[in-house]
PDB file of C-alpha atoms in Angstrom:
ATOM      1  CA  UNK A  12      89.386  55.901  80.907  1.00 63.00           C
ATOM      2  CA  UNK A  13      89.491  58.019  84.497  1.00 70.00           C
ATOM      3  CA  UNK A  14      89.438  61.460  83.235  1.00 70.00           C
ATOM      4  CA  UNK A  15      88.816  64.144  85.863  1.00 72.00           C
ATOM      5  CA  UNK A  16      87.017  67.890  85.750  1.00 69.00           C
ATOM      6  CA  UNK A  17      89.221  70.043  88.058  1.00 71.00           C
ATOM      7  CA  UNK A  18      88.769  73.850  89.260  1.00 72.00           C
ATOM      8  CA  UNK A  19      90.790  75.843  91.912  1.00 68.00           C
ATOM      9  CA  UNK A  20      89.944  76.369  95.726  1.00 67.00           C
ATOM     10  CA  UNK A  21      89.926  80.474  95.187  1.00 69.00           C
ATOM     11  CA  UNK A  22      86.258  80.163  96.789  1.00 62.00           C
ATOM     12  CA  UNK A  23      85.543  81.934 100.398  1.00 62.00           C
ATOM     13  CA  UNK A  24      82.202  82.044 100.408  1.00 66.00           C
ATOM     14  CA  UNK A  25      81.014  79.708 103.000  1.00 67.00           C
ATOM     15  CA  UNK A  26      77.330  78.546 102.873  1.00 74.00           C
ATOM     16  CA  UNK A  27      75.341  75.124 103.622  1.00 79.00           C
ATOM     17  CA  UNK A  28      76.507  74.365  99.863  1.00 82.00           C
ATOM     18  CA  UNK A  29      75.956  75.222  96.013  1.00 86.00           C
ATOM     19  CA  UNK A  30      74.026  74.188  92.933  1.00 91.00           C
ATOM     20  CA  UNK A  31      75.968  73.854  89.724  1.00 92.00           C
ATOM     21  CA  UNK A  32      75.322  72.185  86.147  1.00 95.00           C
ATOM     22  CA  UNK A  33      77.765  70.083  84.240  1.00 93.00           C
ATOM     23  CA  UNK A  34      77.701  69.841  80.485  1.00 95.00           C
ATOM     24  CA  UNK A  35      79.314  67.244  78.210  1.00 94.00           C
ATOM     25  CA  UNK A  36      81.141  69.065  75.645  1.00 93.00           C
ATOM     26  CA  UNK A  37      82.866  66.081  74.175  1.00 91.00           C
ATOM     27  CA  UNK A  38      80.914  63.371  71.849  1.00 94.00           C
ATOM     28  CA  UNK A  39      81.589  60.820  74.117  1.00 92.00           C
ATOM     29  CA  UNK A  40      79.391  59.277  77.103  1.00 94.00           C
ATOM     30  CA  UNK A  41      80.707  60.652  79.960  1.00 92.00           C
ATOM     31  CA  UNK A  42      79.792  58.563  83.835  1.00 94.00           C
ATOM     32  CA  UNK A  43      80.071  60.837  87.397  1.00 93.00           C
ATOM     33  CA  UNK A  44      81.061  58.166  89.940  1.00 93.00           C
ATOM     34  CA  UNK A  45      81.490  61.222  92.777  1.00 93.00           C
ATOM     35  CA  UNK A  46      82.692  64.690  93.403  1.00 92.00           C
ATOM     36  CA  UNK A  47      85.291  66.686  95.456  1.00 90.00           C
ATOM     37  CA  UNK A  48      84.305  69.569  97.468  1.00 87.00           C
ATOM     38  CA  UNK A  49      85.626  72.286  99.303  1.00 84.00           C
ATOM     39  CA  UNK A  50      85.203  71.922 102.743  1.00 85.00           C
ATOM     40  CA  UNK A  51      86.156  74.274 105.568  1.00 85.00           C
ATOM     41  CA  UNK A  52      86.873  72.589 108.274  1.00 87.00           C
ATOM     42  CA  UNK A  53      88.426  68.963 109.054  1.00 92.00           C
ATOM     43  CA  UNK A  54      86.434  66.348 110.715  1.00 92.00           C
ATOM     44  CA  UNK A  55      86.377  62.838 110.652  1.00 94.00           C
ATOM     45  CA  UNK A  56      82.302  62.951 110.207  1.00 93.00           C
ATOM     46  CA  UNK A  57      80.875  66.032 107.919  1.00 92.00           C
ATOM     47  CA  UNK A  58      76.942  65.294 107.275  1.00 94.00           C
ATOM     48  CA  UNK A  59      76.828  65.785 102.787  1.00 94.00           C
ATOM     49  CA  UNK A  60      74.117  65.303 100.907  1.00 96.00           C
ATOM     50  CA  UNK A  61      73.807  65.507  96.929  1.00 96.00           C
ATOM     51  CA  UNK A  62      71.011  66.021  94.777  1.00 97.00           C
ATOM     52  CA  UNK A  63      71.375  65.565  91.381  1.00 97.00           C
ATOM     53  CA  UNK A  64      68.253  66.095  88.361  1.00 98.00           C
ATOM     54  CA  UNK A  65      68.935  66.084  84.510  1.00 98.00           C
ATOM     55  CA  UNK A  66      68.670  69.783  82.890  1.00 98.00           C
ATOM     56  CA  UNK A  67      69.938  72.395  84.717  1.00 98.00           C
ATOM     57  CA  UNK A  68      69.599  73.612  88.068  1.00 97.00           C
ATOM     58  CA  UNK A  69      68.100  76.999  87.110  1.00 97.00           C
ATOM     59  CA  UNK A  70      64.441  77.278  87.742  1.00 97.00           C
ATOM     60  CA  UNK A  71      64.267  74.324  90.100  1.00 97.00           C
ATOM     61  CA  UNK A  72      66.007  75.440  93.066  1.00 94.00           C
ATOM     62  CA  UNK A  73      62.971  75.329  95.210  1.00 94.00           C
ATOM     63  CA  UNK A  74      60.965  72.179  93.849  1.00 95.00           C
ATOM     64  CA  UNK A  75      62.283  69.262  96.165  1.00 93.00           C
ATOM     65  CA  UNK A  76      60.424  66.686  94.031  1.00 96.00           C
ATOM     66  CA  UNK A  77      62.837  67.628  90.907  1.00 97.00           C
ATOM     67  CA  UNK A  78      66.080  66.251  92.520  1.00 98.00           C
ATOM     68  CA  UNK A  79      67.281  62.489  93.256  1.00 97.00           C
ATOM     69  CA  UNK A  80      69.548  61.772  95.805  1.00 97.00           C
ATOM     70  CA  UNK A  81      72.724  60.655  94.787  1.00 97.00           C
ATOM     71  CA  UNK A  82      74.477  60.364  97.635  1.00 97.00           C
ATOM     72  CA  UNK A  83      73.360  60.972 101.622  1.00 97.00           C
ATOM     73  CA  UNK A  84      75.496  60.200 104.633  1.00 96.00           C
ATOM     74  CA  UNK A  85      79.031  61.453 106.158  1.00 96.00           C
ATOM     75  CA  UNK A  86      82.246  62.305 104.456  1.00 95.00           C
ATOM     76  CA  UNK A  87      85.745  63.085 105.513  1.00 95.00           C
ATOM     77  CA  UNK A  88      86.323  66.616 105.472  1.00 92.00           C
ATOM     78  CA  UNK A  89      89.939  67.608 104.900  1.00 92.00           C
ATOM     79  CA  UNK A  90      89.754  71.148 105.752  1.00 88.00           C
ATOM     80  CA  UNK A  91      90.588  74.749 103.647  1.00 85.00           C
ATOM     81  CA  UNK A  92      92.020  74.285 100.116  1.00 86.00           C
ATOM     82  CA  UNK A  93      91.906  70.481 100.283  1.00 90.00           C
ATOM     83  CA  UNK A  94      89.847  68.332  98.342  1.00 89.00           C
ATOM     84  CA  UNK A  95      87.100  66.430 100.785  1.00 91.00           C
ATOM     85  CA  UNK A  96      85.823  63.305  98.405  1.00 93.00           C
ATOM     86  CA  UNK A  97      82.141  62.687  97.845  1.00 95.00           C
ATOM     87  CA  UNK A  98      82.288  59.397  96.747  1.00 95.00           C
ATOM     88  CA  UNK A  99      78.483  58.339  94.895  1.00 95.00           C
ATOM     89  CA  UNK A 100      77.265  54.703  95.152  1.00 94.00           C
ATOM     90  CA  UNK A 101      77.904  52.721  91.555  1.00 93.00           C
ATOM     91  CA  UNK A 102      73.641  52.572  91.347  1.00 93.00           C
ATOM     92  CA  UNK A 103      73.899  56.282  91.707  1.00 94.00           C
ATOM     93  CA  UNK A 104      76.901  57.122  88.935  1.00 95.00           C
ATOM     94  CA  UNK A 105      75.468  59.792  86.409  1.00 96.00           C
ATOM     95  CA  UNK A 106      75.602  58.753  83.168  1.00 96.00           C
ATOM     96  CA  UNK A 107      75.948  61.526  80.469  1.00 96.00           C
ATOM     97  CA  UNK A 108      75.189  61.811  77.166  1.00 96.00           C
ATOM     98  CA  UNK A 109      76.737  64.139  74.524  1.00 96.00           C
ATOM     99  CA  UNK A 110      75.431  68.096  75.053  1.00 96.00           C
ATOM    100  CA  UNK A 111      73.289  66.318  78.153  1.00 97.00           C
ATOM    101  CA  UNK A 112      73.291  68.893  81.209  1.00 97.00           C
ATOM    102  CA  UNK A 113      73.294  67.617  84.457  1.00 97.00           C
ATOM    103  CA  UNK A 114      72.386  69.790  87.682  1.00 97.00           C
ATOM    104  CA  UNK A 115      74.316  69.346  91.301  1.00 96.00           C
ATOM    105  CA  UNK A 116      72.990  70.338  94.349  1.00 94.00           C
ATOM    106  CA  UNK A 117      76.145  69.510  97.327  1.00 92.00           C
ATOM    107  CA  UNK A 118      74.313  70.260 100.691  1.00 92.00           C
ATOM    108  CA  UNK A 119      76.066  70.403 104.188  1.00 89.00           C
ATOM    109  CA  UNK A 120      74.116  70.191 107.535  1.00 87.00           C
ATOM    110  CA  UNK A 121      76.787  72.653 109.513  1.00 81.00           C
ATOM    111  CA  UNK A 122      76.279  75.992 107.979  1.00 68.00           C
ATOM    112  CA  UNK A 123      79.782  77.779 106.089  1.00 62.00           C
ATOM    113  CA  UNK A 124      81.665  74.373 106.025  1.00 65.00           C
ATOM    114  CA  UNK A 125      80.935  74.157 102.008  1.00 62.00           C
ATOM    115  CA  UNK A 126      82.975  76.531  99.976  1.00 58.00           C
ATOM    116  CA  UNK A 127      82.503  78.392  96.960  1.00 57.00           C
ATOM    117  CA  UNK A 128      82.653  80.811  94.361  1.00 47.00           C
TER     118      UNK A 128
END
């Protein structure tokens, strides 16, 4: 089943990008096959990368060697309060286990293009 984790585009803060965690809260396995962002501007060609480590994000937002990138390379950016897709290889889908926390760092090269709040 395709089930999908959705939150509004009331963000204006603009930055290179954002860290976040994601829990599983149900007792079921839960797989991350990619992520939608909020991008700023549109443009064929938007340089995204995405780090991803298990555990959360606090604590580690300065040690480099704690992250795996999940995905690297250009996206289609679809502009203010549209969804620009970050679509992760299938060797690179996160899969969760139940209570499992799983830390996101979305980066973008061009600075205020990523979104947030």
């Amino acid at each position: 089943n395709d089930f999908e984790l959705a939150t509004t585009f009331e963000g204006s803060n603009g930055s290179h990008g954002a860290m976040f965690d994601v829990k599983v809260v149900s007792n079921v396995e839960v797989t991350l096959t990619g992520l939608d962002i909020h991008a700023n501007i549109v443009s064929p060609s938007c340089a995204t990368t995405v780090y991803g480590r298990r555990g959360s994000h606090l604590g580690y937002e300065e040690q480099r060697d704690e992250w795996i990138i999940l995905f690297d390379g250009s996206v289609s950016c679809e502009g203010f309060e549209r969804r620009t897709n970050v679509q992760f290889e299938e060797q690179s889908a996160v899969r969760l286990s139940p209570g499992e926390t799983y830390a996101f760092f979305v980066y973008m090269k061009e600075p205020n293009v990523a979104l947030y709040k």
